[in-house]
Coordinates of C-alpha atoms in Angstrom, one line a residue:
X1 CA 0.0 0.0 0.0
X2 CA 1.4 3.4 -1.0
X3 CA 2.0 5.9 1.8
X4 CA -0.7 8.6 1.9
X5 CA 0.2 12.0 0.4
X6 CA -0.3 14.9 2.8
X7 CA -1.6 18.1 1.3
X8 CA -0.6 21.0 3.5
X9 CA 0.0 24.5 2.0
X10 CA 3.8 24.6 1.4
X11 CA 4.6 28.1 2.7
X12 CA 8.3 28.8 3.4
X13 CA 7.5 28.4 7.1
X14 CA 5.8 25.1 6.5
X15 CA 8.7 23.8 4.4
X16 CA 11.1 24.8 7.1
X17 CA 9.1 22.9 9.7
X18 CA 8.8 19.9 7.5
X19 CA 12.6 19.9 6.9
X20 CA 13.3 20.1 10.7
X21 CA 11.0 17.2 11.3
X22 CA 12.7 15.1 8.6
X23 CA 16.1 16.0 10.0
X24 CA 15.1 15.1 13.6
X25 CA 13.4 11.9 12.4
X26 CA 16.5 10.8 10.5
X27 CA 18.7 11.2 13.6
X28 CA 16.2 9.4 15.8
X29 CA 15.5 6.5 13.4
X30 CA 19.2 6.1 12.6
X31 CA 20.0 5.7 16.3
X32 CA 16.9 3.7 17.5
X33 CA 15.4 2.2 14.4
X34 CA 11.7 2.3 13.6
X35 CA 10.5 0.3 16.6
X36 CA 12.7 2.2 19.2
X37 CA 12.2 5.7 17.8
X38 CA 9.8 7.9 19.8
X39 CA 7.6 10.5 18.1
X40 CA 7.9 12.7 21.3
X41 CA 11.6 12.8 20.9
X42 CA 11.4 13.6 17.2
X43 CA 9.0 16.5 18.0
X44 CA 11.4 17.7 20.7
X45 CA 14.4 17.6 18.4
X46 CA 12.5 19.4 15.6
X47 CA 11.0 22.1 17.9
X48 CA 7.6 21.0 16.7
X49 CA 4.6 19.4 18.3
X50 CA 3.4 15.9 17.6
X51 CA 0.2 17.2 15.8
X52 CA 2.4 18.8 13.2
X53 CA 4.2 15.5 12.6
X54 CA 0.9 13.7 12.1
X55 CA -0.4 16.5 9.9
X56 CA 2.6 16.5 7.6
X57 CA 3.5 12.8 7.5
X58 CA 0.7 10.7 9.0
X59 CA 1.8 8.1 11.5
X60 CA 5.3 7.0 12.5
X61 CA 5.5 4.4 9.7
X62 CA 4.6 7.1 7.1
X63 CA 7.4 9.3 8.6
X64 CA 9.8 6.4 8.3
X65 CA 9.0 6.0 4.6
X66 CA 9.5 9.8 4.1
X67 CA 12.9 9.6 5.8
X68 CA 14.0 6.7 3.6
X69 CA 12.8 8.6 0.5
X70 CA 14.7 11.7 1.6
X71 CA 17.8 9.8 2.3
X72 CA 17.9 8.0 -1.1
X73 CA 17.0 11.3 -2.9
X74 CA 19.9 13.1 -1.2
X75 CA 22.4 10.5 -2.3
X76 CA 21.0 10.4 -5.9
X77 CA 21.2 14.2 -6.1
X78 CA 24.9 14.1 -5.3
X79 CA 25.4 11.1 -7.6
X80 CA 23.8 13.0 -10.5
X81 CA 26.1 15.9 -9.9
X82 CA 29.1 13.7 -10.8
X83 CA 28.0 14.0 -14.5
X84 CA 29.7 10.8 -15.4
X85 CA 28.1 10.8 -18.8
X86 CA 30.5 13.6 -19.7
X87 CA 33.6 11.6 -18.7
X88 CA 35.7 8.9 -20.4
X89 CA 34.3 5.5 -19.4
X90 CA 37.1 4.4 -17.1
X91 CA 37.1 7.7 -15.3
X92 CA 33.3 7.7 -15.1
X93 CA 33.4 4.3 -13.4
X94 CA 36.2 5.2 -11.1
X95 CA 34.4 8.4 -10.0
X96 CA 31.2 6.4 -9.2
X97 CA 33.2 4.0 -7.1
X98 CA 35.0 6.7 -5.2
X99 CA 31.8 8.6 -4.7
X100 CA 29.8 5.7 -3.3
X101 CA 32.6 4.8 -0.8
X102 CA 33.1 8.4 0.3
X103 CA 29.3 9.1 0.6
X104 CA 28.8 6.1 2.7
X105 CA 31.7 7.0 5.0
X106 CA 30.4 10.5 5.4
X107 CA 26.8 9.4 6.1
X108 CA 26.8 6.6 8.6
X109 CA 23.1 7.4 9.3
X110 CA 22.3 6.3 5.7
X111 CA 23.9 3.0 6.4
X112 CA 22.0 2.7 9.7
X113 CA 18.7 3.5 8.0
X114 CA 19.2 0.9 5.2
X115 CA 20.3 -1.8 7.6
X116 CA 17.2 -1.2 9.7
X117 CA 14.9 -1.3 6.6
X118 CA 16.6 -4.6 5.5
X119 CA 15.6 -6.0 8.9
X120 CA 12.0 -5.2 7.9
X121 CA 12.7 -6.9 4.5
X122 CA 12.0 -3.6 2.8
X123 CA 8.4 -3.8 3.8
X124 CA 8.2 0.0 4.1
X125 CA 10.4 0.9 1.1
X126 CA 8.1 -1.2 -1.0
X127 CA 5.4 1.4 -0.3
X128 CA 7.4 4.0 -2.1
X129 CA 7.2 4.7 -5.8
X130 CA 9.6 7.6 -5.5
X131 CA 12.8 5.6 -4.6
X132 CA 12.7 3.1 -7.6
X133 CA 12.1 6.0 -9.9
X134 CA 15.3 7.6 -8.7
X135 CA 17.3 4.7 -9.9
X136 CA 16.0 4.1 -13.4
X137 CA 17.9 7.1 -14.8
X138 CA 21.0 5.9 -13.0
X139 CA 20.8 2.5 -14.7
X140 CA 20.4 4.2 -18.0
X141 CA 23.6 6.3 -17.3
X142 CA 25.5 3.2 -16.3
X143 CA 24.3 1.4 -19.4
X144 CA 25.6 4.3 -21.5
X145 CA 29.0 4.3 -19.8
X146 CA 29.4 0.6 -20.1
X147 CA 28.4 0.7 -23.7
X148 CA 30.9 3.5 -24.5
X149 CA 33.6 1.5 -22.7
X150 CA 32.8 -1.6 -24.6
X151 CA 32.8 0.3 -27.9
X152 CA 36.2 1.8 -27.1
X153 CA 37.6 -1.5 -26.1
X154 CA 38.3 -0.6 -22.4
X155 CA 35.4 -2.6 -20.9
X156 CA 34.3 -6.1 -21.7
X157 CA 30.9 -6.5 -23.4
X158 CA 27.7 -7.7 -21.9
X159 CA 28.0 -6.3 -18.4
X160 CA 24.6 -5.9 -16.6
X161 CA 24.4 -2.2 -15.3
X162 CA 22.4 -3.3 -12.3
X163 CA 25.0 -5.9 -11.3
X164 CA 27.7 -3.3 -11.8
X165 CA 26.0 -0.8 -9.6
X166 CA 25.3 -3.3 -6.8
X167 CA 29.0 -4.3 -6.9
X168 CA 30.1 -0.7 -6.7
X169 CA 27.7 0.0 -3.7
X170 CA 28.7 -3.2 -1.9
X171 CA 32.4 -2.4 -1.9
X172 CA 31.7 0.7 0.2
X173 CA 28.6 -0.3 2.1
X174 CA 30.0 -3.5 3.6
X175 CA 33.2 -1.7 4.6
X176 CA 31.4 1.1 6.4
X177 CA 28.6 -0.9 7.9
X178 CA 31.1 -3.4 9.4
X179 CA 33.8 -0.8 10.2
X180 CA 33.8 -1.3 14.0
X181 CA 33.8 -5.1 13.9
X182 CA 36.4 -5.3 11.1
X183 CA 38.6 -2.8 13.0
X184 CA 38.4 -4.9 16.2
X185 CA 39.1 -8.2 14.3
X186 CA 42.1 -6.9 12.4
X187 CA 43.4 -4.6 15.2
X188 CA 43.5 -1.5 13.0
X189 CA 41.5 1.7 12.6
X190 CA 39.6 1.2 9.4
X191 CA 37.8 4.5 9.9
X192 CA 41.0 6.6 9.6
X193 CA 41.5 8.6 6.4
X194 CA 44.5 6.6 5.3
X195 CA 42.5 3.4 5.6
X196 CA 39.5 4.8 3.7
X197 CA 41.9 6.1 1.0
X198 CA 43.4 2.6 0.7
X199 CA 40.0 1.1 0.5
X200 CA 39.0 3.6 -2.2
X201 CA 42.0 2.8 -4.4
X202 CA 41.4 -1.0 -3.9
X203 CA 37.7 -0.6 -4.8
X204 CA 38.5 1.3 -8.0
X205 CA 41.1 -1.4 -9.0
X206 CA 38.6 -4.2 -8.3
X207 CA 35.9 -2.6 -10.5
X208 CA 38.1 -1.6 -13.4
X209 CA 39.9 -4.9 -13.3
X210 CA 36.5 -6.7 -13.4
X211 CA 35.4 -4.6 -16.4
X212 CA 38.6 -5.0 -18.3
X213 CA 38.2 -7.1 -21.6

């Protein structure tokens, strides 16, 4: 079932209140998950009352969906700004790899939200038409980059753009989502800039090596 659309006049003040609620909800959900998050705490963080939250977003589950949509939209906005369609294929792919690792490292709350939604088996994300729509253009862009690379002889032919993107995301997401446990296991600070830079270089090498003819 698709989340209900709230129709409230979007004055600058209303937009500012809505943005504060989303920011507060993102922080509360990232820390406590959907089940543990409290609407009272979200309202306090946002400097709003609970009635405003319900008016803008509906119930807590609807707010969770809105937070997920905003989180994905923010990442895709930055990803689009890379303009990889204007770059040579190998550089375009390297830039996507670097971006995804660095974005994930800069936004641990994004990792926390996705991990929580996966515990729910994406039951709430499935209510959103907005998030899948964000990714169709990305797959088209990747298909173009892969096609140009194959035509120029720098990439092998027949690479599935979805598989390529999942691989790119996985190289960063797994690293960041398991940062603390991996650091404890291997006795090194994998969150340090030098460690992230080494992971970045390795990830680029992995993807470009996989794509090589």
